[in-house]
PDB file of C-alpha atoms in Angstrom:
ATOM      1  CA  UNK A   1      73.451  69.202  52.406  1.00 59.00           C
ATOM      2  CA  UNK A   2      72.514  65.682  51.390  1.00 70.00           C
ATOM      3  CA  UNK A   3      73.226  64.370  54.879  1.00 87.00           C
ATOM      4  CA  UNK A   4      70.711  66.825  56.314  1.00 87.00           C
ATOM      5  CA  UNK A   5      68.205  65.647  53.717  1.00 88.00           C
ATOM      6  CA  UNK A   6      68.926  62.060  54.757  1.00 92.00           C
ATOM      7  CA  UNK A   7      68.386  62.920  58.408  1.00 94.00           C
ATOM      8  CA  UNK A   8      65.116  64.656  57.646  1.00 96.00           C
ATOM      9  CA  UNK A   9      63.916  61.739  55.525  1.00 95.00           C
ATOM     10  CA  UNK A  10      64.815  59.328  58.334  1.00 94.00           C
ATOM     11  CA  UNK A  11      62.990  61.500  60.884  1.00 95.00           C
ATOM     12  CA  UNK A  12      59.938  61.709  58.657  1.00 95.00           C
ATOM     13  CA  UNK A  13      59.900  57.964  58.081  1.00 92.00           C
ATOM     14  CA  UNK A  14      60.217  57.410  61.821  1.00 92.00           C
ATOM     15  CA  UNK A  15      57.237  59.739  62.361  1.00 91.00           C
ATOM     16  CA  UNK A  16      55.251  57.738  59.849  1.00 90.00           C
ATOM     17  CA  UNK A  17      56.366  54.345  61.080  1.00 83.00           C
ATOM     18  CA  UNK A  18      53.436  53.626  63.350  1.00 70.00           C
ATOM     19  CA  UNK A  19      51.154  54.771  60.637  1.00 61.00           C
ATOM     20  CA  UNK A  20      52.782  52.784  57.811  1.00 55.00           C
TER      21      UNK A  20
ATOM     22  CA  UNK B   1      56.263  89.597  52.176  1.00 47.00           C
ATOM     23  CA  UNK B   2      58.909  87.224  53.552  1.00 51.00           C
ATOM     24  CA  UNK B   3      61.669  86.407  51.090  1.00 53.00           C
ATOM     25  CA  UNK B   4      61.608  82.769  52.148  1.00 55.00           C
ATOM     26  CA  UNK B   5      57.912  82.204  51.540  1.00 61.00           C
ATOM     27  CA  UNK B   6      57.881  81.446  47.839  1.00 80.00           C
ATOM     28  CA  UNK B   7      56.897  77.807  48.408  1.00 90.00           C
ATOM     29  CA  UNK B   8      54.320  76.737  50.966  1.00 95.00           C
ATOM     30  CA  UNK B   9      54.140  73.342  52.609  1.00 97.00           C
ATOM     31  CA  UNK B  10      50.403  72.712  52.477  1.00 97.00           C
ATOM     32  CA  UNK B  11      48.174  69.677  52.155  1.00 98.00           C
ATOM     33  CA  UNK B  12      47.063  70.919  48.744  1.00 97.00           C
ATOM     34  CA  UNK B  13      50.657  71.208  47.482  1.00 97.00           C
ATOM     35  CA  UNK B  14      51.535  67.709  48.727  1.00 98.00           C
ATOM     36  CA  UNK B  15      48.343  66.333  47.205  1.00 98.00           C
ATOM     37  CA  UNK B  16      49.228  67.886  43.856  1.00 97.00           C
ATOM     38  CA  UNK B  17      52.700  66.317  43.808  1.00 97.00           C
ATOM     39  CA  UNK B  18      51.490  62.856  44.862  1.00 98.00           C
ATOM     40  CA  UNK B  19      48.703  62.875  42.284  1.00 98.00           C
ATOM     41  CA  UNK B  20      51.233  63.615  39.567  1.00 97.00           C
ATOM     42  CA  UNK B  21      53.673  60.793  40.390  1.00 95.00           C
ATOM     43  CA  UNK B  22      54.813  58.467  43.169  1.00 97.00           C
ATOM     44  CA  UNK B  23      57.384  60.057  45.481  1.00 97.00           C
ATOM     45  CA  UNK B  24      59.606  58.993  48.341  1.00 96.00           C
ATOM     46  CA  UNK B  25      59.843  60.978  51.569  1.00 96.00           C
ATOM     47  CA  UNK B  26      63.120  62.337  50.249  1.00 95.00           C
ATOM     48  CA  UNK B  27      61.525  63.443  46.968  1.00 96.00           C
ATOM     49  CA  UNK B  28      58.879  65.325  48.947  1.00 97.00           C
ATOM     50  CA  UNK B  29      61.442  66.925  51.235  1.00 97.00           C
ATOM     51  CA  UNK B  30      63.292  68.157  48.146  1.00 95.00           C
ATOM     52  CA  UNK B  31      60.118  69.897  46.967  1.00 96.00           C
ATOM     53  CA  UNK B  32      59.753  71.678  50.298  1.00 96.00           C
ATOM     54  CA  UNK B  33      63.316  72.649  51.125  1.00 95.00           C
ATOM     55  CA  UNK B  34      63.643  74.766  54.234  1.00 94.00           C
ATOM     56  CA  UNK B  35      65.311  77.583  52.330  1.00 93.00           C
ATOM     57  CA  UNK B  36      62.247  77.797  50.074  1.00 93.00           C
ATOM     58  CA  UNK B  37      59.527  77.507  52.718  1.00 95.00           C
ATOM     59  CA  UNK B  38      61.230  79.355  55.564  1.00 95.00           C
ATOM     60  CA  UNK B  39      60.346  76.501  57.953  1.00 96.00           C
ATOM     61  CA  UNK B  40      62.894  74.768  60.177  1.00 96.00           C
ATOM     62  CA  UNK B  41      63.901  71.168  59.480  1.00 96.00           C
ATOM     63  CA  UNK B  42      61.890  70.024  62.479  1.00 96.00           C
ATOM     64  CA  UNK B  43      58.791  71.952  61.407  1.00 97.00           C
ATOM     65  CA  UNK B  44      59.091  70.549  57.898  1.00 97.00           C
ATOM     66  CA  UNK B  45      59.258  66.971  59.165  1.00 97.00           C
ATOM     67  CA  UNK B  46      56.363  67.472  61.584  1.00 97.00           C
ATOM     68  CA  UNK B  47      54.078  69.252  59.139  1.00 98.00           C
ATOM     69  CA  UNK B  48      54.802  66.798  56.339  1.00 97.00           C
ATOM     70  CA  UNK B  49      54.132  63.859  58.673  1.00 97.00           C
ATOM     71  CA  UNK B  50      50.765  65.360  59.672  1.00 96.00           C
ATOM     72  CA  UNK B  51      49.811  65.973  56.060  1.00 97.00           C
ATOM     73  CA  UNK B  52      50.790  62.451  54.952  1.00 97.00           C
ATOM     74  CA  UNK B  53      48.808  60.931  57.815  1.00 95.00           C
ATOM     75  CA  UNK B  54      45.767  62.933  56.752  1.00 95.00           C
ATOM     76  CA  UNK B  55      46.118  62.232  53.042  1.00 96.00           C
ATOM     77  CA  UNK B  56      46.751  58.538  53.719  1.00 94.00           C
ATOM     78  CA  UNK B  57      48.331  58.001  50.278  1.00 95.00           C
ATOM     79  CA  UNK B  58      48.701  54.611  48.634  1.00 95.00           C
ATOM     80  CA  UNK B  59      52.166  53.130  48.769  1.00 93.00           C
ATOM     81  CA  UNK B  60      54.253  51.119  46.398  1.00 93.00           C
ATOM     82  CA  UNK B  61      57.825  49.934  46.216  1.00 94.00           C
ATOM     83  CA  UNK B  62      59.754  51.239  43.206  1.00 92.00           C
ATOM     84  CA  UNK B  63      63.477  50.466  42.918  1.00 93.00           C
ATOM     85  CA  UNK B  64      63.444  49.100  46.466  1.00 94.00           C
ATOM     86  CA  UNK B  65      62.083  52.364  47.868  1.00 92.00           C
ATOM     87  CA  UNK B  66      58.716  53.155  49.374  1.00 91.00           C
ATOM     88  CA  UNK B  67      56.828  55.662  47.236  1.00 96.00           C
ATOM     89  CA  UNK B  68      53.593  57.428  48.111  1.00 96.00           C
ATOM     90  CA  UNK B  69      50.984  58.303  45.527  1.00 97.00           C
ATOM     91  CA  UNK B  70      47.378  59.421  45.246  1.00 97.00           C
ATOM     92  CA  UNK B  71      44.824  58.510  42.644  1.00 93.00           C
ATOM     93  CA  UNK B  72      42.874  61.414  41.239  1.00 81.00           C
TER      94      UNK B  72
END
């Protein structure tokens, strides 16, 4: 579902946050 | 062979996509959907994060969204 995709994208961006 | 293994989430695959054109995290996640890779959502996020940290792609904002890309 698109909401799952949104959640995954948010989780990935959170993972990368320190790095970005 | 596993039916769900037709696409593999590897550094090489991510590199290939990002060399071709800039992509958002969501674009990348669409390329490596869990039903295609056989990975869980959590595994996908973790593996993709590791790969992106290693590749250290350049970033640019397109249409207000962060896109990653690699020069050849």
